[in-house]
CSV table of C-alpha atoms in Angstrom, one decimal:
chain,number,residue,atom,x,y,z
A,1,MET,CA,31.2,-0.4,-3.0
A,2,ARG,CA,29.2,-3.2,-4.7
A,3,GLN,CA,27.1,-2.4,-7.7
A,4,PHE,CA,23.9,-4.0,-9.1
A,5,PHE,CA,22.3,-5.4,-6.1
A,6,PRO,CA,20.0,-8.4,-6.6
A,7,VAL,CA,16.6,-8.4,-4.9
A,8,GLU,CA,17.6,-11.4,-2.7
A,9,ASP,CA,20.3,-9.4,-1.0
A,10,LEU,CA,18.1,-6.6,0.3
A,11,ALA,CA,18.9,-6.0,4.0
A,12,ARG,CA,16.0,-6.5,6.4
A,13,ASP,CA,15.8,-7.4,10.0
A,14,GLU,CA,14.0,-10.4,11.4
A,15,ARG,CA,10.6,-8.6,11.6
A,16,PHE,CA,10.3,-8.7,7.8
A,17,VAL,CA,9.2,-11.6,5.6
A,18,GLN,CA,9.5,-11.2,1.9
A,19,THR,CA,7.4,-12.6,-0.9
A,20,ASN,CA,7.1,-11.9,-4.6
A,21,MET,CA,4.5,-11.6,-7.4
A,22,ALA,CA,4.7,-15.3,-8.4
A,23,GLU,CA,3.9,-16.4,-4.8
A,24,ARG,CA,1.1,-13.9,-4.5
A,25,MET,CA,-0.5,-15.1,-7.8
A,26,LYS,CA,-0.5,-18.7,-6.5
A,27,ASP,CA,-3.2,-17.6,-4.1
A,28,GLY,CA,-6.4,-19.0,-5.5
A,29,ARG,CA,-8.6,-16.9,-3.2
A,30,THR,CA,-10.0,-13.6,-4.4
A,31,ALA,CA,-12.2,-10.8,-3.1
A,32,ILE,CA,-13.3,-10.2,-6.7
A,33,ASP,CA,-16.6,-11.8,-7.8
A,34,VAL,CA,-15.5,-14.2,-10.6
A,35,LYS,CA,-19.0,-15.4,-11.3
A,36,GLU,CA,-19.9,-13.6,-14.5
A,37,SER,CA,-23.6,-14.3,-14.0
A,38,SER,CA,-23.7,-12.8,-10.5
A,39,ALA,CA,-25.0,-9.3,-10.3
A,40,LYS,CA,-23.7,-8.6,-6.8
A,41,SER,CA,-20.2,-9.2,-5.6
A,42,ARG,CA,-19.3,-10.2,-2.1
A,43,GLY,CA,-18.9,-6.8,-0.6
A,44,ALA,CA,-20.2,-4.7,-3.4
A,45,SER,CA,-17.5,-2.0,-4.1
A,46,LYS,CA,-13.9,-3.0,-3.3
A,47,ARG,CA,-12.8,0.7,-3.5
A,48,LEU,CA,-10.9,1.6,-0.4
A,49,THR,CA,-13.2,4.0,1.3
A,50,PRO,CA,-14.4,4.3,4.9
A,51,GLU,CA,-17.7,2.8,3.9
A,52,ARG,CA,-16.1,-0.6,3.5
A,53,HIS,CA,-16.9,-2.9,6.5
A,54,ASP,CA,-13.2,-3.7,6.8
A,55,ALA,CA,-12.0,-0.2,6.0
A,56,SER,CA,-9.6,0.2,9.0
A,57,ASP,CA,-7.8,-3.1,8.4
A,58,ALA,CA,-7.7,-2.6,4.6
A,59,ALA,CA,-6.2,0.8,5.1
A,60,ARG,CA,-3.6,-0.6,7.6
A,61,GLY,CA,-2.6,-3.3,5.0
A,62,LEU,CA,-2.2,-0.7,2.3
A,63,MET,CA,-0.2,1.6,4.5
A,64,HIS,CA,2.1,-1.2,5.3
A,65,GLY,CA,2.5,-1.9,1.6
A,66,ILE,CA,3.3,1.8,1.1
A,67,MET,CA,5.9,1.7,3.9
A,68,VAL,CA,7.8,-1.3,2.4
A,69,GLY,CA,7.3,0.3,-1.1
A,70,GLU,CA,9.0,3.4,0.2
A,71,ILE,CA,12.0,1.4,1.5
A,72,GLN,CA,12.3,-0.3,-1.9
A,73,ALA,CA,12.0,3.0,-3.7
A,74,LEU,CA,14.8,4.4,-1.5
A,75,GLU,CA,16.9,1.4,-2.3
A,76,GLY,CA,16.1,1.7,-6.1
A,77,ALA,CA,16.9,5.4,-6.3
A,78,GLY,CA,20.0,5.0,-4.2
A,79,ARG,CA,21.3,2.2,-6.5
A,80,THR,CA,20.7,4.3,-9.6
A,81,ALA,CA,22.6,7.2,-8.1
A,82,HIS,CA,25.5,4.9,-7.4
A,83,ASP,CA,25.6,2.1,-10.0
A,84,PHE,CA,26.4,4.2,-13.1
A,85,ALA,CA,29.3,6.5,-13.8
A,86,ALA,CA,28.7,10.2,-14.8
A,87,GLY,CA,28.8,10.9,-18.5
A,88,ASP,CA,26.7,11.9,-21.5
A,89,GLY,CA,24.1,9.2,-21.1
A,90,THR,CA,25.6,6.7,-23.5
A,91,ASN,CA,27.6,3.5,-22.7
A,92,ASP,CA,26.1,2.8,-19.3
A,93,THR,CA,26.7,6.4,-18.1
A,94,VAL,CA,24.2,8.8,-16.8
A,95,PRO,CA,24.3,12.7,-16.8
A,96,PHE,CA,25.6,13.9,-13.4
A,97,GLU,CA,22.4,15.9,-12.9
A,98,LEU,CA,20.4,12.7,-13.2
A,99,LYS,CA,22.5,11.3,-10.4
A,100,LEU,CA,21.8,14.4,-8.3
A,101,ASP,CA,18.0,13.9,-9.0
A,102,MET,CA,18.3,10.3,-7.8
A,103,ALA,CA,20.1,11.4,-4.7
A,104,ARG,CA,17.4,13.9,-4.0
A,105,GLN,CA,14.8,11.2,-4.6
A,106,ALA,CA,16.5,8.8,-2.1
A,107,TRP,CA,16.4,11.6,0.5
A,108,ASP,CA,12.6,12.1,-0.2
A,109,GLU,CA,12.0,8.3,0.0
A,110,ALA,CA,13.9,8.1,3.3
A,111,ARG,CA,11.6,10.8,4.7
A,112,HIS,CA,8.5,8.9,3.3
A,113,VAL,CA,9.7,5.7,5.1
A,114,GLU,CA,9.8,7.5,8.4
A,115,ILE,CA,6.4,9.1,7.8
A,116,SER,CA,4.8,5.8,6.7
A,117,ALA,CA,6.3,4.0,9.7
A,118,LYS,CA,4.8,6.6,12.0
A,119,LEU,CA,1.4,6.4,10.2
A,120,SER,CA,1.5,2.6,10.5
A,121,ASP,CA,2.0,3.0,14.3
A,122,TRP,CA,-0.9,5.5,14.5
A,123,MET,CA,-3.1,3.0,12.7
A,124,GLY,CA,-2.1,0.1,15.0
A,125,THR,CA,0.2,-1.8,12.7
A,126,GLU,CA,3.5,-3.4,13.6
A,127,LEU,CA,6.4,-3.1,11.2
A,128,GLY,CA,6.7,-6.3,9.3
A,129,GLU,CA,3.1,-7.4,10.3
A,130,PHE,CA,2.3,-8.0,6.6
A,131,ALA,CA,4.5,-9.8,4.0
A,132,GLU,CA,6.7,-7.6,1.9
A,133,ASN,CA,6.3,-8.0,-1.8
A,134,THR,CA,9.6,-7.2,-3.5
A,135,VAL,CA,8.2,-6.6,-6.9
A,136,LEU,CA,8.9,-2.9,-6.6
A,137,PHE,CA,12.7,-3.3,-6.2
A,138,GLU,CA,12.7,-5.9,-9.0
A,139,ALA,CA,11.8,-3.1,-11.3
A,140,ALA,CA,15.0,-1.3,-10.3
A,141,CYS,CA,17.3,-4.2,-11.2
A,142,SER,CA,17.8,-3.5,-14.9
A,143,ASN,CA,21.3,-2.9,-16.2
A,144,ASP,CA,20.1,0.0,-18.3
A,145,PRO,CA,19.6,3.2,-16.2
A,146,ILE,CA,16.9,4.3,-18.6
A,147,LEU,CA,14.9,1.1,-18.1
A,148,ARG,CA,15.2,1.8,-14.3
A,149,LEU,CA,13.8,5.3,-14.8
A,150,ALA,CA,10.9,3.8,-16.8
A,151,GLY,CA,10.3,1.0,-14.3
A,152,VAL,CA,10.9,3.0,-11.0
A,153,ASN,CA,10.2,6.6,-11.7
A,154,ARG,CA,7.4,6.2,-14.2
A,155,ALA,CA,5.7,2.9,-13.2
A,156,LEU,CA,6.5,2.5,-9.5
A,157,GLU,CA,6.2,6.2,-8.6
A,158,GLY,CA,3.2,6.4,-10.9
A,159,LEU,CA,1.6,3.7,-8.8
A,160,ALA,CA,2.5,5.7,-5.7
A,161,ILE,CA,0.6,8.6,-7.1
A,162,ASP,CA,-2.5,6.4,-7.5
A,163,VAL,CA,-2.3,4.9,-4.0
A,164,PHE,CA,-1.5,8.2,-2.2
A,165,THR,CA,-4.4,9.9,-3.9
A,166,GLN,CA,-6.7,7.1,-2.7
A,167,MET,CA,-5.3,7.2,0.9
A,168,LYS,CA,-5.5,11.0,1.0
A,169,GLU,CA,-9.1,10.8,0.1
A,170,PHE,CA,-9.7,8.0,2.7
A,171,GLY,CA,-8.1,10.2,5.4
A,172,ASP,CA,-10.2,13.2,4.3
A,173,VAL,CA,-13.5,11.3,4.3
A,174,ALA,CA,-12.8,9.5,7.6
A,175,GLY,CA,-11.7,12.7,9.2
A,176,ASP,CA,-8.2,11.5,10.0
A,177,PRO,CA,-6.1,14.7,10.0
A,178,TYR,CA,-2.7,13.0,10.0
A,179,LEU,CA,-3.3,10.6,7.2
A,180,GLU,CA,-4.8,13.2,4.9
A,181,PHE,CA,-2.0,15.7,5.6
A,182,CYS,CA,0.9,13.2,5.3
A,183,GLU,CA,-0.4,11.6,2.1
A,184,ASP,CA,-0.9,15.0,0.5
A,185,TRP,CA,2.7,16.0,1.1
A,186,MET,CA,4.1,12.7,0.0
A,187,LEU,CA,1.9,12.8,-3.1
A,188,ALA,CA,3.5,16.1,-4.1
A,189,ASP,CA,7.0,14.5,-3.9
A,190,GLU,CA,5.8,11.5,-6.0
A,191,VAL,CA,4.5,13.8,-8.8
A,192,THR,CA,8.0,15.3,-8.8
A,193,HIS,CA,9.7,11.9,-9.0
A,194,VAL,CA,7.6,10.8,-11.9
A,195,LYS,CA,8.2,14.1,-13.7
A,196,MET,CA,12.0,13.6,-13.2
A,197,GLY,CA,11.6,10.1,-14.8
A,198,SER,CA,9.6,11.5,-17.7
A,199,ASP,CA,12.0,14.3,-18.3
A,200,TRP,CA,15.2,12.3,-18.1
A,201,LEU,CA,13.8,9.5,-20.2
A,202,ARG,CA,13.1,12.0,-23.0
A,203,LYS,CA,16.4,13.8,-22.7
A,204,VAL,CA,18.7,10.8,-22.5
A,205,THR,CA,17.0,9.0,-25.4
A,206,ALA,CA,16.5,12.1,-27.6
A,207,ASN,CA,18.8,10.7,-30.2
A,208,ASP,CA,18.1,7.0,-29.6
A,209,PRO,CA,14.5,6.1,-30.5
A,210,GLU,CA,15.1,2.4,-30.2
A,211,ARG,CA,16.3,2.7,-26.6
A,212,ARG,CA,13.3,4.9,-25.8
A,213,THR,CA,10.9,2.4,-27.3
A,214,LYS,CA,12.5,-0.4,-25.3
A,215,ALA,CA,12.2,1.6,-22.1
A,216,LEU,CA,8.5,2.4,-22.7
A,217,GLU,CA,7.8,-1.3,-23.5
A,218,PHE,CA,9.5,-2.2,-20.2
A,219,GLN,CA,7.4,0.4,-18.4
A,220,GLN,CA,4.3,-1.3,-19.8
A,221,VAL,CA,5.3,-4.6,-18.5
A,222,VAL,CA,6.0,-3.2,-15.1
A,223,ASP,CA,2.8,-1.2,-15.1
A,224,LYS,CA,0.8,-4.3,-15.8
A,225,LEU,CA,2.5,-6.1,-12.9
A,226,PHE,CA,1.8,-3.1,-10.6
A,227,SER,CA,-1.9,-3.3,-11.4
A,228,PHE,CA,-1.7,-6.3,-9.0
A,229,GLY,CA,-4.3,-8.4,-10.9
A,230,GLY,CA,-6.7,-5.5,-11.2
A,231,ALA,CA,-6.3,-4.0,-7.7
A,232,ARG,CA,-5.8,-0.7,-9.5
A,233,GLY,CA,-8.5,0.3,-12.0
A,234,GLU,CA,-11.6,2.2,-12.9
A,235,SER,CA,-13.9,-0.7,-11.9
A,236,ALA,CA,-15.6,-0.7,-8.5
A,237,GLU,CA,-13.9,-4.1,-8.0
A,238,SER,CA,-10.5,-2.4,-7.8
A,239,SER,CA,-9.2,-1.0,-4.5
A,240,PHE,CA,-7.8,2.2,-6.0
A,241,SER,CA,-8.1,4.0,-9.3
A,242,LEU,CA,-5.7,5.7,-11.7
A,243,ALA,CA,-5.1,9.3,-10.5
A,244,LYS,CA,-5.3,10.8,-14.0
A,245,ARG,CA,-5.0,14.4,-13.2
A,246,PHE,CA,-1.8,13.9,-11.1
A,247,ARG,CA,-0.3,11.7,-13.8
A,248,GLU,CA,-0.9,14.5,-16.3
A,249,LEU,CA,1.0,16.8,-14.0
A,250,ALA,CA,3.8,14.3,-13.8
A,251,GLY,CA,4.3,14.2,-17.6
A,252,PHE,CA,2.1,11.3,-18.7
A,253,THR,CA,0.3,11.9,-22.0
A,254,ASP,CA,-3.4,11.2,-22.4
A,255,ASP,CA,-2.5,8.2,-24.6
A,256,GLU,CA,-0.2,6.8,-21.9
A,257,VAL,CA,-2.9,7.2,-19.2
A,258,GLN,CA,-5.4,5.5,-21.5
A,259,THR,CA,-3.0,2.6,-22.1
A,260,ILE,CA,-2.4,2.0,-18.4
A,261,SER,CA,-6.1,2.2,-17.7
A,262,GLN,CA,-6.7,-0.5,-20.4
A,263,MET,CA,-3.9,-2.7,-19.0
A,264,ASP,CA,-5.5,-2.5,-15.6
A,265,ALA,CA,-8.8,-3.7,-17.0
A,266,GLU,CA,-7.0,-6.5,-18.8
A,267,ALA,CA,-5.1,-7.5,-15.7
A,268,LEU,CA,-8.4,-7.7,-13.7
A,269,GLU,CA,-10.0,-10.0,-16.4
A,270,GLU,CA,-6.9,-12.1,-16.6
A,271,ARG,CA,-6.9,-12.5,-12.8
A,272,LYS,CA,-10.6,-13.5,-12.8
A,273,GLU,CA,-9.9,-16.1,-15.5
A,274,ALA,CA,-6.9,-17.5,-13.6
A,275,VAL,CA,-9.0,-17.8,-10.5
A,276,ARG,CA,-11.9,-19.4,-12.4
A,277,LYS,CA,-9.5,-22.0,-13.9
A,278,TYR,CA,-7.9,-22.7,-10.4
A,279,ARG,CA,-11.3,-23.2,-8.9
A,280,GLU,CA,-12.3,-25.6,-11.7
A,281,ARG,CA,-9.1,-27.5,-11.1
A,282,VAL,CA,-9.7,-27.9,-7.4
A,283,GLY,CA,-13.4,-28.7,-7.9
A,284,ALA,CA,-14.6,-25.6,-6.0
A,285,ASP,CA,-17.9,-23.8,-6.8
A,286,VAL,CA,-16.9,-21.4,-9.6
B,1,MET,CA,-19.4,-30.2,2.8
B,2,SER,CA,-17.5,-32.3,5.3
B,3,ASP,CA,-16.9,-31.2,8.8
B,4,LEU,CA,-14.8,-31.9,11.8
B,5,THR,CA,-16.1,-32.2,15.3
B,6,THR,CA,-14.3,-32.0,18.6
B,7,ARG,CA,-15.4,-31.8,22.2
B,8,ALA,CA,-13.7,-29.5,24.8
B,9,ALA,CA,-11.8,-31.6,27.3
B,10,SER,CA,-12.4,-29.2,30.1
B,11,PRO,CA,-14.6,-30.2,33.1
B,12,THR,CA,-16.2,-26.8,33.2
B,13,SER,CA,-17.3,-26.6,29.5
B,14,THR,CA,-18.8,-29.3,27.3
B,15,ALA,CA,-18.9,-27.2,24.1
B,16,LYS,CA,-18.9,-29.4,21.1
B,17,VAL,CA,-17.1,-27.6,18.2
B,18,THR,CA,-17.7,-28.4,14.6
B,19,VAL,CA,-15.5,-26.9,11.8
B,20,ILE,CA,-16.6,-26.6,8.2
B,21,PRO,CA,-14.8,-27.6,6.0
B,22,GLU,CA,-12.9,-30.4,7.5
B,23,GLU,CA,-10.2,-30.1,4.9
B,24,PHE,CA,-9.0,-26.9,3.3
B,25,THR,CA,-8.1,-26.5,-0.4
B,26,PHE,CA,-7.2,-22.8,-0.8
B,27,VAL,CA,-5.3,-22.3,2.4
B,28,ARG,CA,-3.1,-24.3,4.7
B,29,TYR,CA,-5.4,-24.5,7.7
B,30,ASP,CA,-6.1,-27.4,10.0
B,31,ALA,CA,-9.7,-27.9,11.1
B,32,ALA,CA,-8.6,-29.7,14.3
B,33,GLU,CA,-6.4,-26.8,15.4
B,34,ILE,CA,-9.3,-24.3,14.8
B,35,ALA,CA,-11.7,-26.5,16.8
B,36,SER,CA,-9.2,-26.8,19.6
B,37,ILE,CA,-8.8,-23.0,19.8
B,38,VAL,CA,-12.5,-22.4,19.8
B,39,ALA,CA,-13.0,-25.1,22.5
B,40,GLU,CA,-10.3,-23.4,24.6
B,41,LEU,CA,-12.0,-20.0,24.3
B,42,ALA,CA,-15.4,-21.5,25.1
B,43,GLU,CA,-13.9,-23.1,28.2
B,44,GLN,CA,-12.6,-19.7,29.3
B,45,LEU,CA,-16.0,-18.1,28.7
B,46,GLU,CA,-17.8,-21.1,30.3
B,47,ILE,CA,-19.9,-21.6,27.1
B,48,ALA,CA,-21.4,-25.1,26.8
B,49,ASN,CA,-23.4,-24.6,23.7
B,50,PRO,CA,-22.7,-26.5,20.5
B,51,ILE,CA,-20.5,-24.4,18.3
B,52,ARG,CA,-20.2,-24.5,14.5
B,53,VAL,CA,-17.3,-22.7,12.8
B,54,VAL,CA,-17.8,-22.0,9.1
B,55,VAL,CA,-14.7,-20.8,7.3
B,56,ASP,CA,-15.1,-19.3,3.8
B,57,GLU,CA,-11.7,-20.2,2.4
B,58,THR,CA,-12.4,-18.8,-1.1
B,59,THR,CA,-11.8,-15.2,-0.1
B,60,PRO,CA,-8.8,-13.5,1.6
B,61,LEU,CA,-11.1,-10.9,3.2
B,62,ALA,CA,-11.4,-11.1,7.0
B,63,LYS,CA,-15.0,-10.6,8.0
B,64,VAL,CA,-16.2,-12.5,11.1
B,65,TYR,CA,-19.8,-12.7,12.4
B,66,GLU,CA,-21.9,-14.9,14.6
B,67,GLU,CA,-25.4,-16.3,14.7
B,68,ILE,CA,-27.2,-18.0,17.5
B,69,ASP,CA,-30.4,-20.0,17.3
B,70,ALA,CA,-31.8,-18.7,20.6
B,71,ALA,CA,-30.6,-17.1,23.8
B,72,SER,CA,-30.3,-20.5,25.6
B,73,SER,CA,-27.5,-22.7,26.8
B,74,ASP,CA,-28.4,-25.5,24.2
B,75,ALA,CA,-28.8,-23.2,21.2
B,76,THR,CA,-26.2,-23.7,18.4
B,77,ILE,CA,-23.7,-20.8,18.0
B,78,THR,CA,-22.4,-20.4,14.5
B,79,LEU,CA,-19.2,-18.5,13.9
B,80,HIS,CA,-18.6,-17.4,10.4
B,81,ALA,CA,-15.0,-16.4,9.3
B,82,GLU,CA,-13.6,-15.4,6.0
B,83,SER,CA,-10.2,-17.0,5.7
B,84,GLY,CA,-8.2,-13.7,6.1
B,85,ALA,CA,-9.5,-13.5,9.7
B,86,LEU,CA,-7.4,-16.6,10.6
B,87,GLU,CA,-4.4,-15.9,8.4
B,88,ASP,CA,-0.8,-15.2,9.2
B,89,ARG,CA,-0.3,-11.9,7.4
B,90,LYS,CA,3.4,-12.5,7.1
B,91,HIS,CA,2.9,-15.8,5.4
B,92,PRO,CA,-0.3,-15.5,3.2
B,93,MET,CA,-2.5,-18.6,3.0
B,94,SER,CA,-0.9,-19.9,6.3
B,95,PHE,CA,-2.8,-20.2,9.6
B,96,SER,CA,-2.2,-17.9,12.6
B,97,ALA,CA,-3.3,-19.3,15.9
B,98,THR,CA,-2.9,-15.8,17.4
B,99,GLY,CA,-5.1,-14.2,14.7
B,100,ALA,CA,-7.7,-17.0,15.0
B,101,ARG,CA,-7.9,-16.6,18.8
B,102,GLU,CA,-8.4,-12.9,18.4
B,103,SER,CA,-11.0,-13.1,15.6
B,104,LEU,CA,-13.0,-16.0,16.8
B,105,GLY,CA,-12.8,-14.9,20.4
B,106,ARG,CA,-14.3,-11.6,19.5
B,107,VAL,CA,-17.4,-13.2,17.9
B,108,LEU,CA,-17.7,-15.8,20.5
B,109,LEU,CA,-17.9,-13.0,23.1
B,110,ARG,CA,-20.7,-11.5,21.1
B,111,ALA,CA,-22.6,-14.8,21.1
B,112,HIS,CA,-22.0,-14.9,24.9
B,113,ASP,CA,-23.5,-11.4,25.2
B,114,ARG,CA,-26.5,-12.3,23.1
B,115,MET,CA,-27.5,-14.9,25.7
B,116,ARG,CA,-28.2,-12.0,28.1
B,117,SER,CA,-31.7,-10.6,28.1
B,118,ASP,CA,-30.4,-7.0,27.9
B,119,PHE,CA,-29.0,-7.8,24.4
B,120,ALA,CA,-32.4,-8.9,23.1
B,121,ASP,CA,-32.6,-5.6,21.1
B,122,ALA,CA,-29.2,-6.0,19.5
B,123,PRO,CA,-29.6,-6.4,15.7
B,124,GLY,CA,-28.2,-9.5,14.0
B,125,ASP,CA,-24.5,-9.1,13.2
B,126,LEU,CA,-25.1,-8.6,9.5
B,127,ASP,CA,-27.7,-5.9,10.3
B,128,LEU,CA,-25.5,-3.8,12.6
B,129,THR,CA,-24.4,-0.4,11.3
B,130,LEU,CA,-20.7,0.2,10.8
B,131,ALA,CA,-20.7,2.3,14.0
B,132,GLU,CA,-22.5,-0.3,16.1
B,133,ASN,CA,-20.2,-3.0,14.8
B,134,ALA,CA,-17.1,-0.9,15.7
B,135,ALA,CA,-18.5,-0.2,19.2
B,136,TRP,CA,-19.2,-3.8,19.9
B,137,ASP,CA,-15.7,-4.8,18.6
B,138,THR,CA,-14.1,-2.3,21.0
B,139,TYR,CA,-16.1,-3.7,23.9
B,140,CYS,CA,-15.2,-7.4,23.0
B,141,SER,CA,-11.5,-6.7,22.2
B,142,GLY,CA,-11.0,-5.0,25.6
B,143,ARG,CA,-12.4,-8.0,27.4
B,144,LEU,CA,-10.4,-10.4,25.2
B,145,ALA,CA,-7.2,-8.6,26.1
B,146,ARG,CA,-8.0,-9.0,29.8
B,147,MET,CA,-8.6,-12.8,29.1
B,148,GLY,CA,-5.0,-12.9,28.0
B,149,VAL,CA,-5.7,-13.1,24.2
B,150,GLU,CA,-3.0,-11.1,22.3
B,151,THR,CA,-4.8,-8.0,21.0
B,152,ASN,CA,-3.4,-4.7,19.5
B,153,GLN,CA,-5.3,-2.0,21.3
B,154,GLN,CA,-4.1,0.7,18.9
B,155,ARG,CA,-5.6,-1.2,16.0
B,156,TRP,CA,-9.0,-1.1,17.6
B,157,ARG,CA,-8.6,2.5,18.7
B,158,TYR,CA,-8.0,3.4,15.1
B,159,ASN,CA,-11.0,1.4,14.0
B,160,HIS,CA,-13.1,3.2,16.6
B,161,ARG,CA,-11.9,6.6,15.6
B,162,ASN,CA,-12.7,5.8,11.9
B,163,ARG,CA,-16.3,5.2,12.9
B,164,PHE,CA,-16.8,7.9,15.5
B,165,GLY,CA,-14.3,10.6,14.9
B,166,PHE,CA,-10.7,11.7,15.6
B,167,ASP,CA,-11.0,13.7,18.8
B,168,ASP,CA,-10.1,13.4,22.4
B,169,GLY,CA,-13.7,12.9,23.5
B,170,ILE,CA,-14.0,9.8,21.3
B,171,ASP,CA,-10.7,8.5,22.8
B,172,VAL,CA,-12.2,8.8,26.2
B,173,ALA,CA,-15.3,6.9,25.0
B,174,PHE,CA,-13.1,4.2,23.5
B,175,ASP,CA,-11.2,3.8,26.8
B,176,ALA,CA,-14.5,3.5,28.7
B,177,LEU,CA,-15.7,0.8,26.4
B,178,TRP,CA,-12.4,-1.0,26.3
B,179,ASN,CA,-12.2,-1.2,30.1
B,180,ALA,CA,-15.9,-2.1,30.6
B,181,ASP,CA,-17.4,-5.4,31.7
B,182,ASP,CA,-21.0,-6.4,32.1
B,183,LEU,CA,-22.6,-3.8,29.7
B,184,ALA,CA,-26.0,-4.0,28.2
B,185,TRP,CA,-26.5,-3.5,24.5
B,186,SER,CA,-27.9,0.0,25.0
B,187,ASP,CA,-24.8,0.9,27.2
B,188,ILE,CA,-22.5,0.0,24.3
B,189,VAL,CA,-24.3,2.2,21.9
B,190,THR,CA,-24.5,5.2,24.2
B,191,THR,CA,-21.0,4.9,25.5
B,192,ALA,CA,-19.3,4.6,22.0
B,193,GLY,CA,-19.9,8.1,20.7
B,194,GLY,CA,-18.8,9.9,23.8
């Protein structure tokens, strides 16, 4: 069986259309208020809550993003279980128990795909209705299994913790019993997946500080990408926030949480600056 | 801001449709195509009023709302749409004729309703509560579906449940609104909550 699958070769049927981060960032439109002098943004808070006028559609879009994210997480965990031989963790090998954890994660993600597809149906969304951003799987394409753990288990699954916490709260406030219940159960799995990543990263790199540093640096790059230009963050302009408590449970240190929070804020400002420049270039009202 | 004006070719409707802007910078939309879709919808609804369509292409959000000068056949109807309301969600920044028909049809139906005397008490679109807004959307979407416009009923059922509650009684109310025609504003409000 083939190893090391590139993102372009992911199998999808004709319902799905894929895009990537570079394409998404070419979009000069934004829901964020980029006018520094303006006190009030277009729709005030962008936080995904039922109080938003477009709450149902915003929740549908995010749920579709979760569904395709789960497909990619399944593909990523499956690849890591398969792509590397069992060994002591050196020379492109991984401990056999790590492979077992990846297999268990693939099983969990497959269940999440089914749950998310059913939730999408419940919310009135067709599979493939929204473009699929393949940035999540791209984090699972490294040749070093430890970088994959940093990118997928810690960054991607960490993002899942943040998003599921927001969706669970949305379901709770809106009174949607299925959404609240399903997100809660999936959230519990995600905390476990992040914890697996944190534990294996420490174990496998215990005697290789350079590799650990490289993995953590890679995680920061991925984390910044996953803040989607400030969609995640503490600001009311962000759709969802960093779920600090659950991240602690998953093995993130206070410093790590603080660093991600800071990167989210930077990503928001960078996105605003990029939009401002784009608008100046096309002669639009900045 | 430049605009593009077209006139419906139909003998039953003389709606003059103006689209602002005439040329788009942020998205790949065609003002003539938007005008033609609105003219078609106006023809189906037998609306002869002048219609302005104002698209905010600087945001990907999808709010739509309408304003009408007066409840008369010569009053100007203005349809406001954020660009996301007309977008092909599979191909961001590209136009979706199906999405545009659905979004603009919904607010054109509202404008049509506002020309009735029993809608005189209806607040302006931007002053509606979230629940009033959802109820009117349900009523309009049901009628649009019967006009042959592609509409996902489950999407609107979910929206209705988010505003009124997740229980069987609310689903019955949703079905009643969805299947209704010829309601007054007060009927919409009372029916919506079950």
